[in-house]
């Protein structure tokens, strides 16, 4: 039986990930504060025979054996509390969120030096197995790495639980075709993956589009 995946956050990233995973046969529930606003979208998706359910944040978290967190950074902790600590217990939580703020007219991180949103999430929900990955790339690249450079570019992943990281890596390779995924350590490395989003955003603005990623050569 295919894994059931609950997605907490049904914006651009949540919908893109949900649609792509459903097209690979995974059973998906997208969680939103107002799931009814997605009814038209889901009808179009399901016409393609994808299995996508809609629910509240807590329904999506309870549904998934494997969870993805894709809420805006400022609201992340609040949204995960709405999802319910008991529904996160013991589960992998792939976190693609970013602690970003555009209030000063440019992208900046709202976290302090020496911390990250990934660490905040892990320390607030110690029984979840938080794995941070893909936060620096556009959702369209997350689900289709082959659309640039024939897929010859790299992903970074971090988290405290080795088995959870292996499961995330296996899912991203199998579902989306990622080839190189670097395990860069425990969840404190989210400071680096979140910071990398600042660099990616600057590079994307020079390129004039966000369909880009980095490659590690050694
Ligand atoms: N889009 C990308 O290409 C991309 C790439 C890398 C990283 N990310 C990160 O992924 C996350 C989602 O990005 P996005 O582009 O999908 O954003 P988005 O389209 O603005 O969607 C934001 C989601 O956050 C939810 N949300 C906002 N405030 C909330 C609150 N107070 N309580 C509960 N839920 C709340 C919204 O819920 P409702 O449905 O209930 O309104 C919505 O589902 C962000 O952290 C972003 O930095 C996105």
XYZ file of C-alpha atoms and ligand atoms in Angstrom:
266
model
C 0.000 0.000 0.000
C 1.299 3.463 -0.908
C 2.259 5.793 1.896
C -0.334 8.315 3.097
C 1.087 11.832 3.114
C -0.432 14.739 5.028
C 0.556 18.211 3.865
C 0.231 21.023 6.392
C -0.169 24.156 4.296
C -2.029 24.304 1.015
C -0.475 27.282 -0.724
C 1.768 27.223 -3.774
C 4.328 24.799 -2.281
C 1.789 22.502 -0.595
C -0.366 22.186 -3.713
C 2.623 21.644 -6.027
C 4.054 18.929 -3.765
C 0.636 17.339 -3.216
C -0.224 17.231 -6.891
C 3.160 15.766 -7.879
C 3.085 13.120 -5.136
C -0.497 12.166 -5.984
C 0.473 11.696 -9.616
C 3.049 9.157 -8.390
C 0.288 7.199 -6.645
C 0.678 8.518 -3.105
C -2.476 9.195 -1.167
C -2.493 12.862 -0.174
C -4.440 15.061 2.208
C -3.881 18.786 1.915
C -4.504 20.679 5.129
C -5.737 24.259 5.191
C -7.564 26.537 7.614
C -10.251 26.769 4.935
C -10.146 23.547 2.900
C -13.363 24.491 1.069
C -11.489 27.173 -0.902
C -9.566 24.335 -2.644
C -12.613 22.443 -3.887
C -12.360 23.676 -7.490
C -8.605 23.040 -7.616
C -8.935 19.505 -6.266
C -11.696 18.649 -8.733
C -9.368 19.513 -11.626
C -6.547 17.467 -10.061
C -8.767 14.462 -9.396
C -9.933 14.420 -12.999
C -6.422 13.038 -13.571
C -7.201 10.134 -11.218
C -5.037 11.468 -8.425
C -5.997 10.741 -4.840
C -6.090 14.083 -3.067
C -8.265 14.683 -0.037
C -8.862 18.054 1.585
C -8.943 18.614 5.319
C -8.182 20.931 8.165
C -4.623 21.165 9.436
C -5.324 18.585 12.147
C -7.143 16.237 9.761
C -4.207 16.303 7.339
C -1.717 15.705 10.152
C -3.767 12.795 11.503
C -4.160 11.326 7.981
C -0.477 11.200 7.066
C 2.014 8.486 8.014
C 4.501 10.994 6.617
C 3.994 14.757 6.923
C 5.144 17.782 4.942
C 5.141 21.238 6.458
C 4.607 24.080 3.955
C 3.218 27.050 5.880
C 4.624 30.585 5.787
C 7.458 30.923 8.310
C 5.874 33.461 10.678
C 2.807 31.252 11.068
C 4.623 27.891 11.118
C 4.585 27.139 14.842
C 0.989 28.307 15.226
C -0.106 26.190 12.255
C 1.697 23.108 13.584
C 0.017 23.622 16.962
C -3.321 23.682 15.115
C -2.256 20.479 13.363
C -1.956 18.956 16.839
C 1.157 17.801 18.643
C -0.434 14.369 19.073
C -0.756 14.056 15.273
C 2.957 14.787 14.774
C 4.116 12.317 17.408
C 6.742 9.896 16.049
C 6.153 11.006 12.437
C 8.584 12.316 9.864
C 7.926 16.023 9.213
C 9.607 17.167 6.014
C 9.898 20.920 6.523
C 10.242 23.081 3.409
C 9.307 26.332 5.146
C 11.445 29.453 5.408
C 11.679 32.129 8.097
C 11.469 34.965 5.614
C 10.247 38.494 5.845
C 9.861 41.021 3.026
C 8.822 43.954 5.204
C 11.927 45.991 4.409
C 11.507 45.586 0.653
C 13.928 42.698 0.333
C 14.060 39.112 1.512
C 15.617 38.622 4.938
C 15.490 35.925 7.617
C 13.544 36.826 10.764
C 15.453 34.283 12.863
C 18.401 35.426 14.985
C 22.009 34.527 14.370
C 22.625 30.977 15.571
C 19.099 29.658 15.177
C 16.725 28.500 12.455
C 13.040 27.842 11.952
C 13.830 24.144 11.509
C 15.355 24.070 15.014
C 12.421 26.042 16.465
C 10.009 23.508 14.996
C 12.049 20.557 16.284
C 12.360 21.996 19.786
C 8.652 22.925 19.950
C 7.632 19.450 18.756
C 10.356 17.165 20.157
C 8.439 13.991 19.285
C 8.315 14.814 15.567
C 11.220 13.761 13.345
C 11.904 17.035 11.555
C 13.878 16.822 8.311
C 14.672 20.089 6.559
C 15.147 19.907 2.807
C 14.371 21.728 -0.449
C 13.663 25.074 1.275
C 15.969 27.050 -1.045
C 14.434 26.011 -4.364
C 11.193 26.859 -6.135
C 8.354 24.378 -5.735
C 8.410 23.652 -9.479
C 12.013 22.470 -9.133
C 11.347 20.532 -5.900
C 8.998 18.202 -7.770
C 10.834 18.169 -11.093
C 14.611 18.480 -10.746
C 15.038 17.266 -14.320
C 13.595 20.497 -15.673
C 17.011 22.131 -15.131
C 20.482 20.862 -16.089
C 19.162 17.359 -16.700
C 18.747 16.974 -12.937
C 22.504 17.338 -12.360
C 22.316 19.583 -9.276
C 22.181 19.036 -5.548
C 19.867 18.930 -2.570
C 20.772 19.364 1.096
C 18.977 17.712 3.957
C 19.376 17.826 7.725
C 17.673 16.468 10.824
C 18.350 14.629 14.064
C 16.957 11.233 13.041
C 19.038 9.220 10.566
C 16.233 6.843 9.640
C 13.900 9.767 8.918
C 16.516 11.339 6.628
C 16.909 8.040 4.750
C 13.130 7.869 4.278
C 12.980 11.471 3.005
C 15.863 10.847 0.637
C 14.213 7.681 -0.698
C 10.906 9.505 -1.250
C 12.483 12.465 -3.065
C 14.494 10.152 -5.319
C 11.614 7.818 -6.072
C 8.824 10.375 -6.450
C 10.659 13.281 -8.096
C 13.889 11.837 -9.504
C 16.420 13.645 -7.305
C 19.910 12.192 -7.789
C 22.255 13.922 -5.338
C 20.981 14.511 -1.808
C 23.606 15.491 0.779
C 22.939 14.729 4.435
C 24.600 17.744 6.061
C 23.981 16.782 9.673
C 21.587 17.425 12.520
C 18.792 19.990 12.532
C 21.184 22.817 13.459
C 22.278 22.659 9.796
C 18.886 24.221 8.968
C 20.680 27.520 9.679
C 22.672 26.785 6.534
C 19.818 25.508 4.374
C 17.617 28.461 5.329
C 20.480 30.902 4.766
C 21.081 29.334 1.369
C 17.626 30.593 0.368
C 18.943 34.161 0.631
C 21.709 33.333 -1.828
C 19.293 31.501 -4.121
C 16.934 34.479 -4.096
C 19.736 36.879 -5.052
C 20.915 34.573 -7.833
C 17.354 34.128 -9.083
C 16.850 37.882 -9.250
C 20.036 38.262 -11.309
C 18.909 35.436 -13.606
C 15.396 36.894 -13.809
C 13.721 33.592 -12.852
C 13.649 31.075 -10.010
C 14.148 27.885 -12.012
C 17.684 27.388 -10.654
C 19.670 25.418 -8.113
C 23.258 24.834 -7.006
C 25.675 22.024 -7.777
C 28.459 20.796 -5.483
C 31.673 20.000 -7.368
C 34.534 18.278 -5.576
N 6.442 28.345 -3.088
C 7.720 28.005 -3.212
O 8.229 27.859 -4.351
C 8.572 27.785 -2.010
C 9.924 27.423 -2.171
C 10.715 27.187 -1.044
C 10.171 27.333 0.229
N 8.860 27.716 0.358
C 8.321 27.876 1.716
O 7.156 27.059 1.852
C 6.193 27.710 2.700
C 4.889 27.869 1.921
O 5.158 28.707 0.790
P 3.995 28.999 -0.276
O 4.649 29.634 -1.427
O 3.179 27.781 -0.472
O 3.140 30.081 0.508
P 1.626 30.500 0.238
O 1.227 30.151 -1.144
O 1.520 31.908 0.704
O 0.808 29.541 1.243
C 0.966 29.698 2.612
C 0.240 28.640 3.391
O 0.415 28.970 4.791
C -0.828 28.865 5.426
N -0.967 29.805 6.535
C -0.677 31.141 6.524
N -0.959 31.657 7.737
C -1.411 30.641 8.521
C -1.845 30.555 9.872
N -1.874 31.637 10.689
N -2.239 29.355 10.353
C -2.240 28.283 9.551
N -1.815 28.290 8.250
C -1.425 29.459 7.746
C -1.864 29.190 4.354
O -3.004 28.551 4.834
P -4.509 28.638 4.342
O -4.585 27.636 3.214
O -5.261 28.170 5.537
O -4.759 30.056 3.917
C -1.248 28.584 3.119
O -1.634 27.232 3.017
C 6.815 29.044 3.105
O 7.439 28.909 4.357
C 7.853 29.296 2.004
O 8.911 30.118 2.423
C 8.060 27.948 -0.718
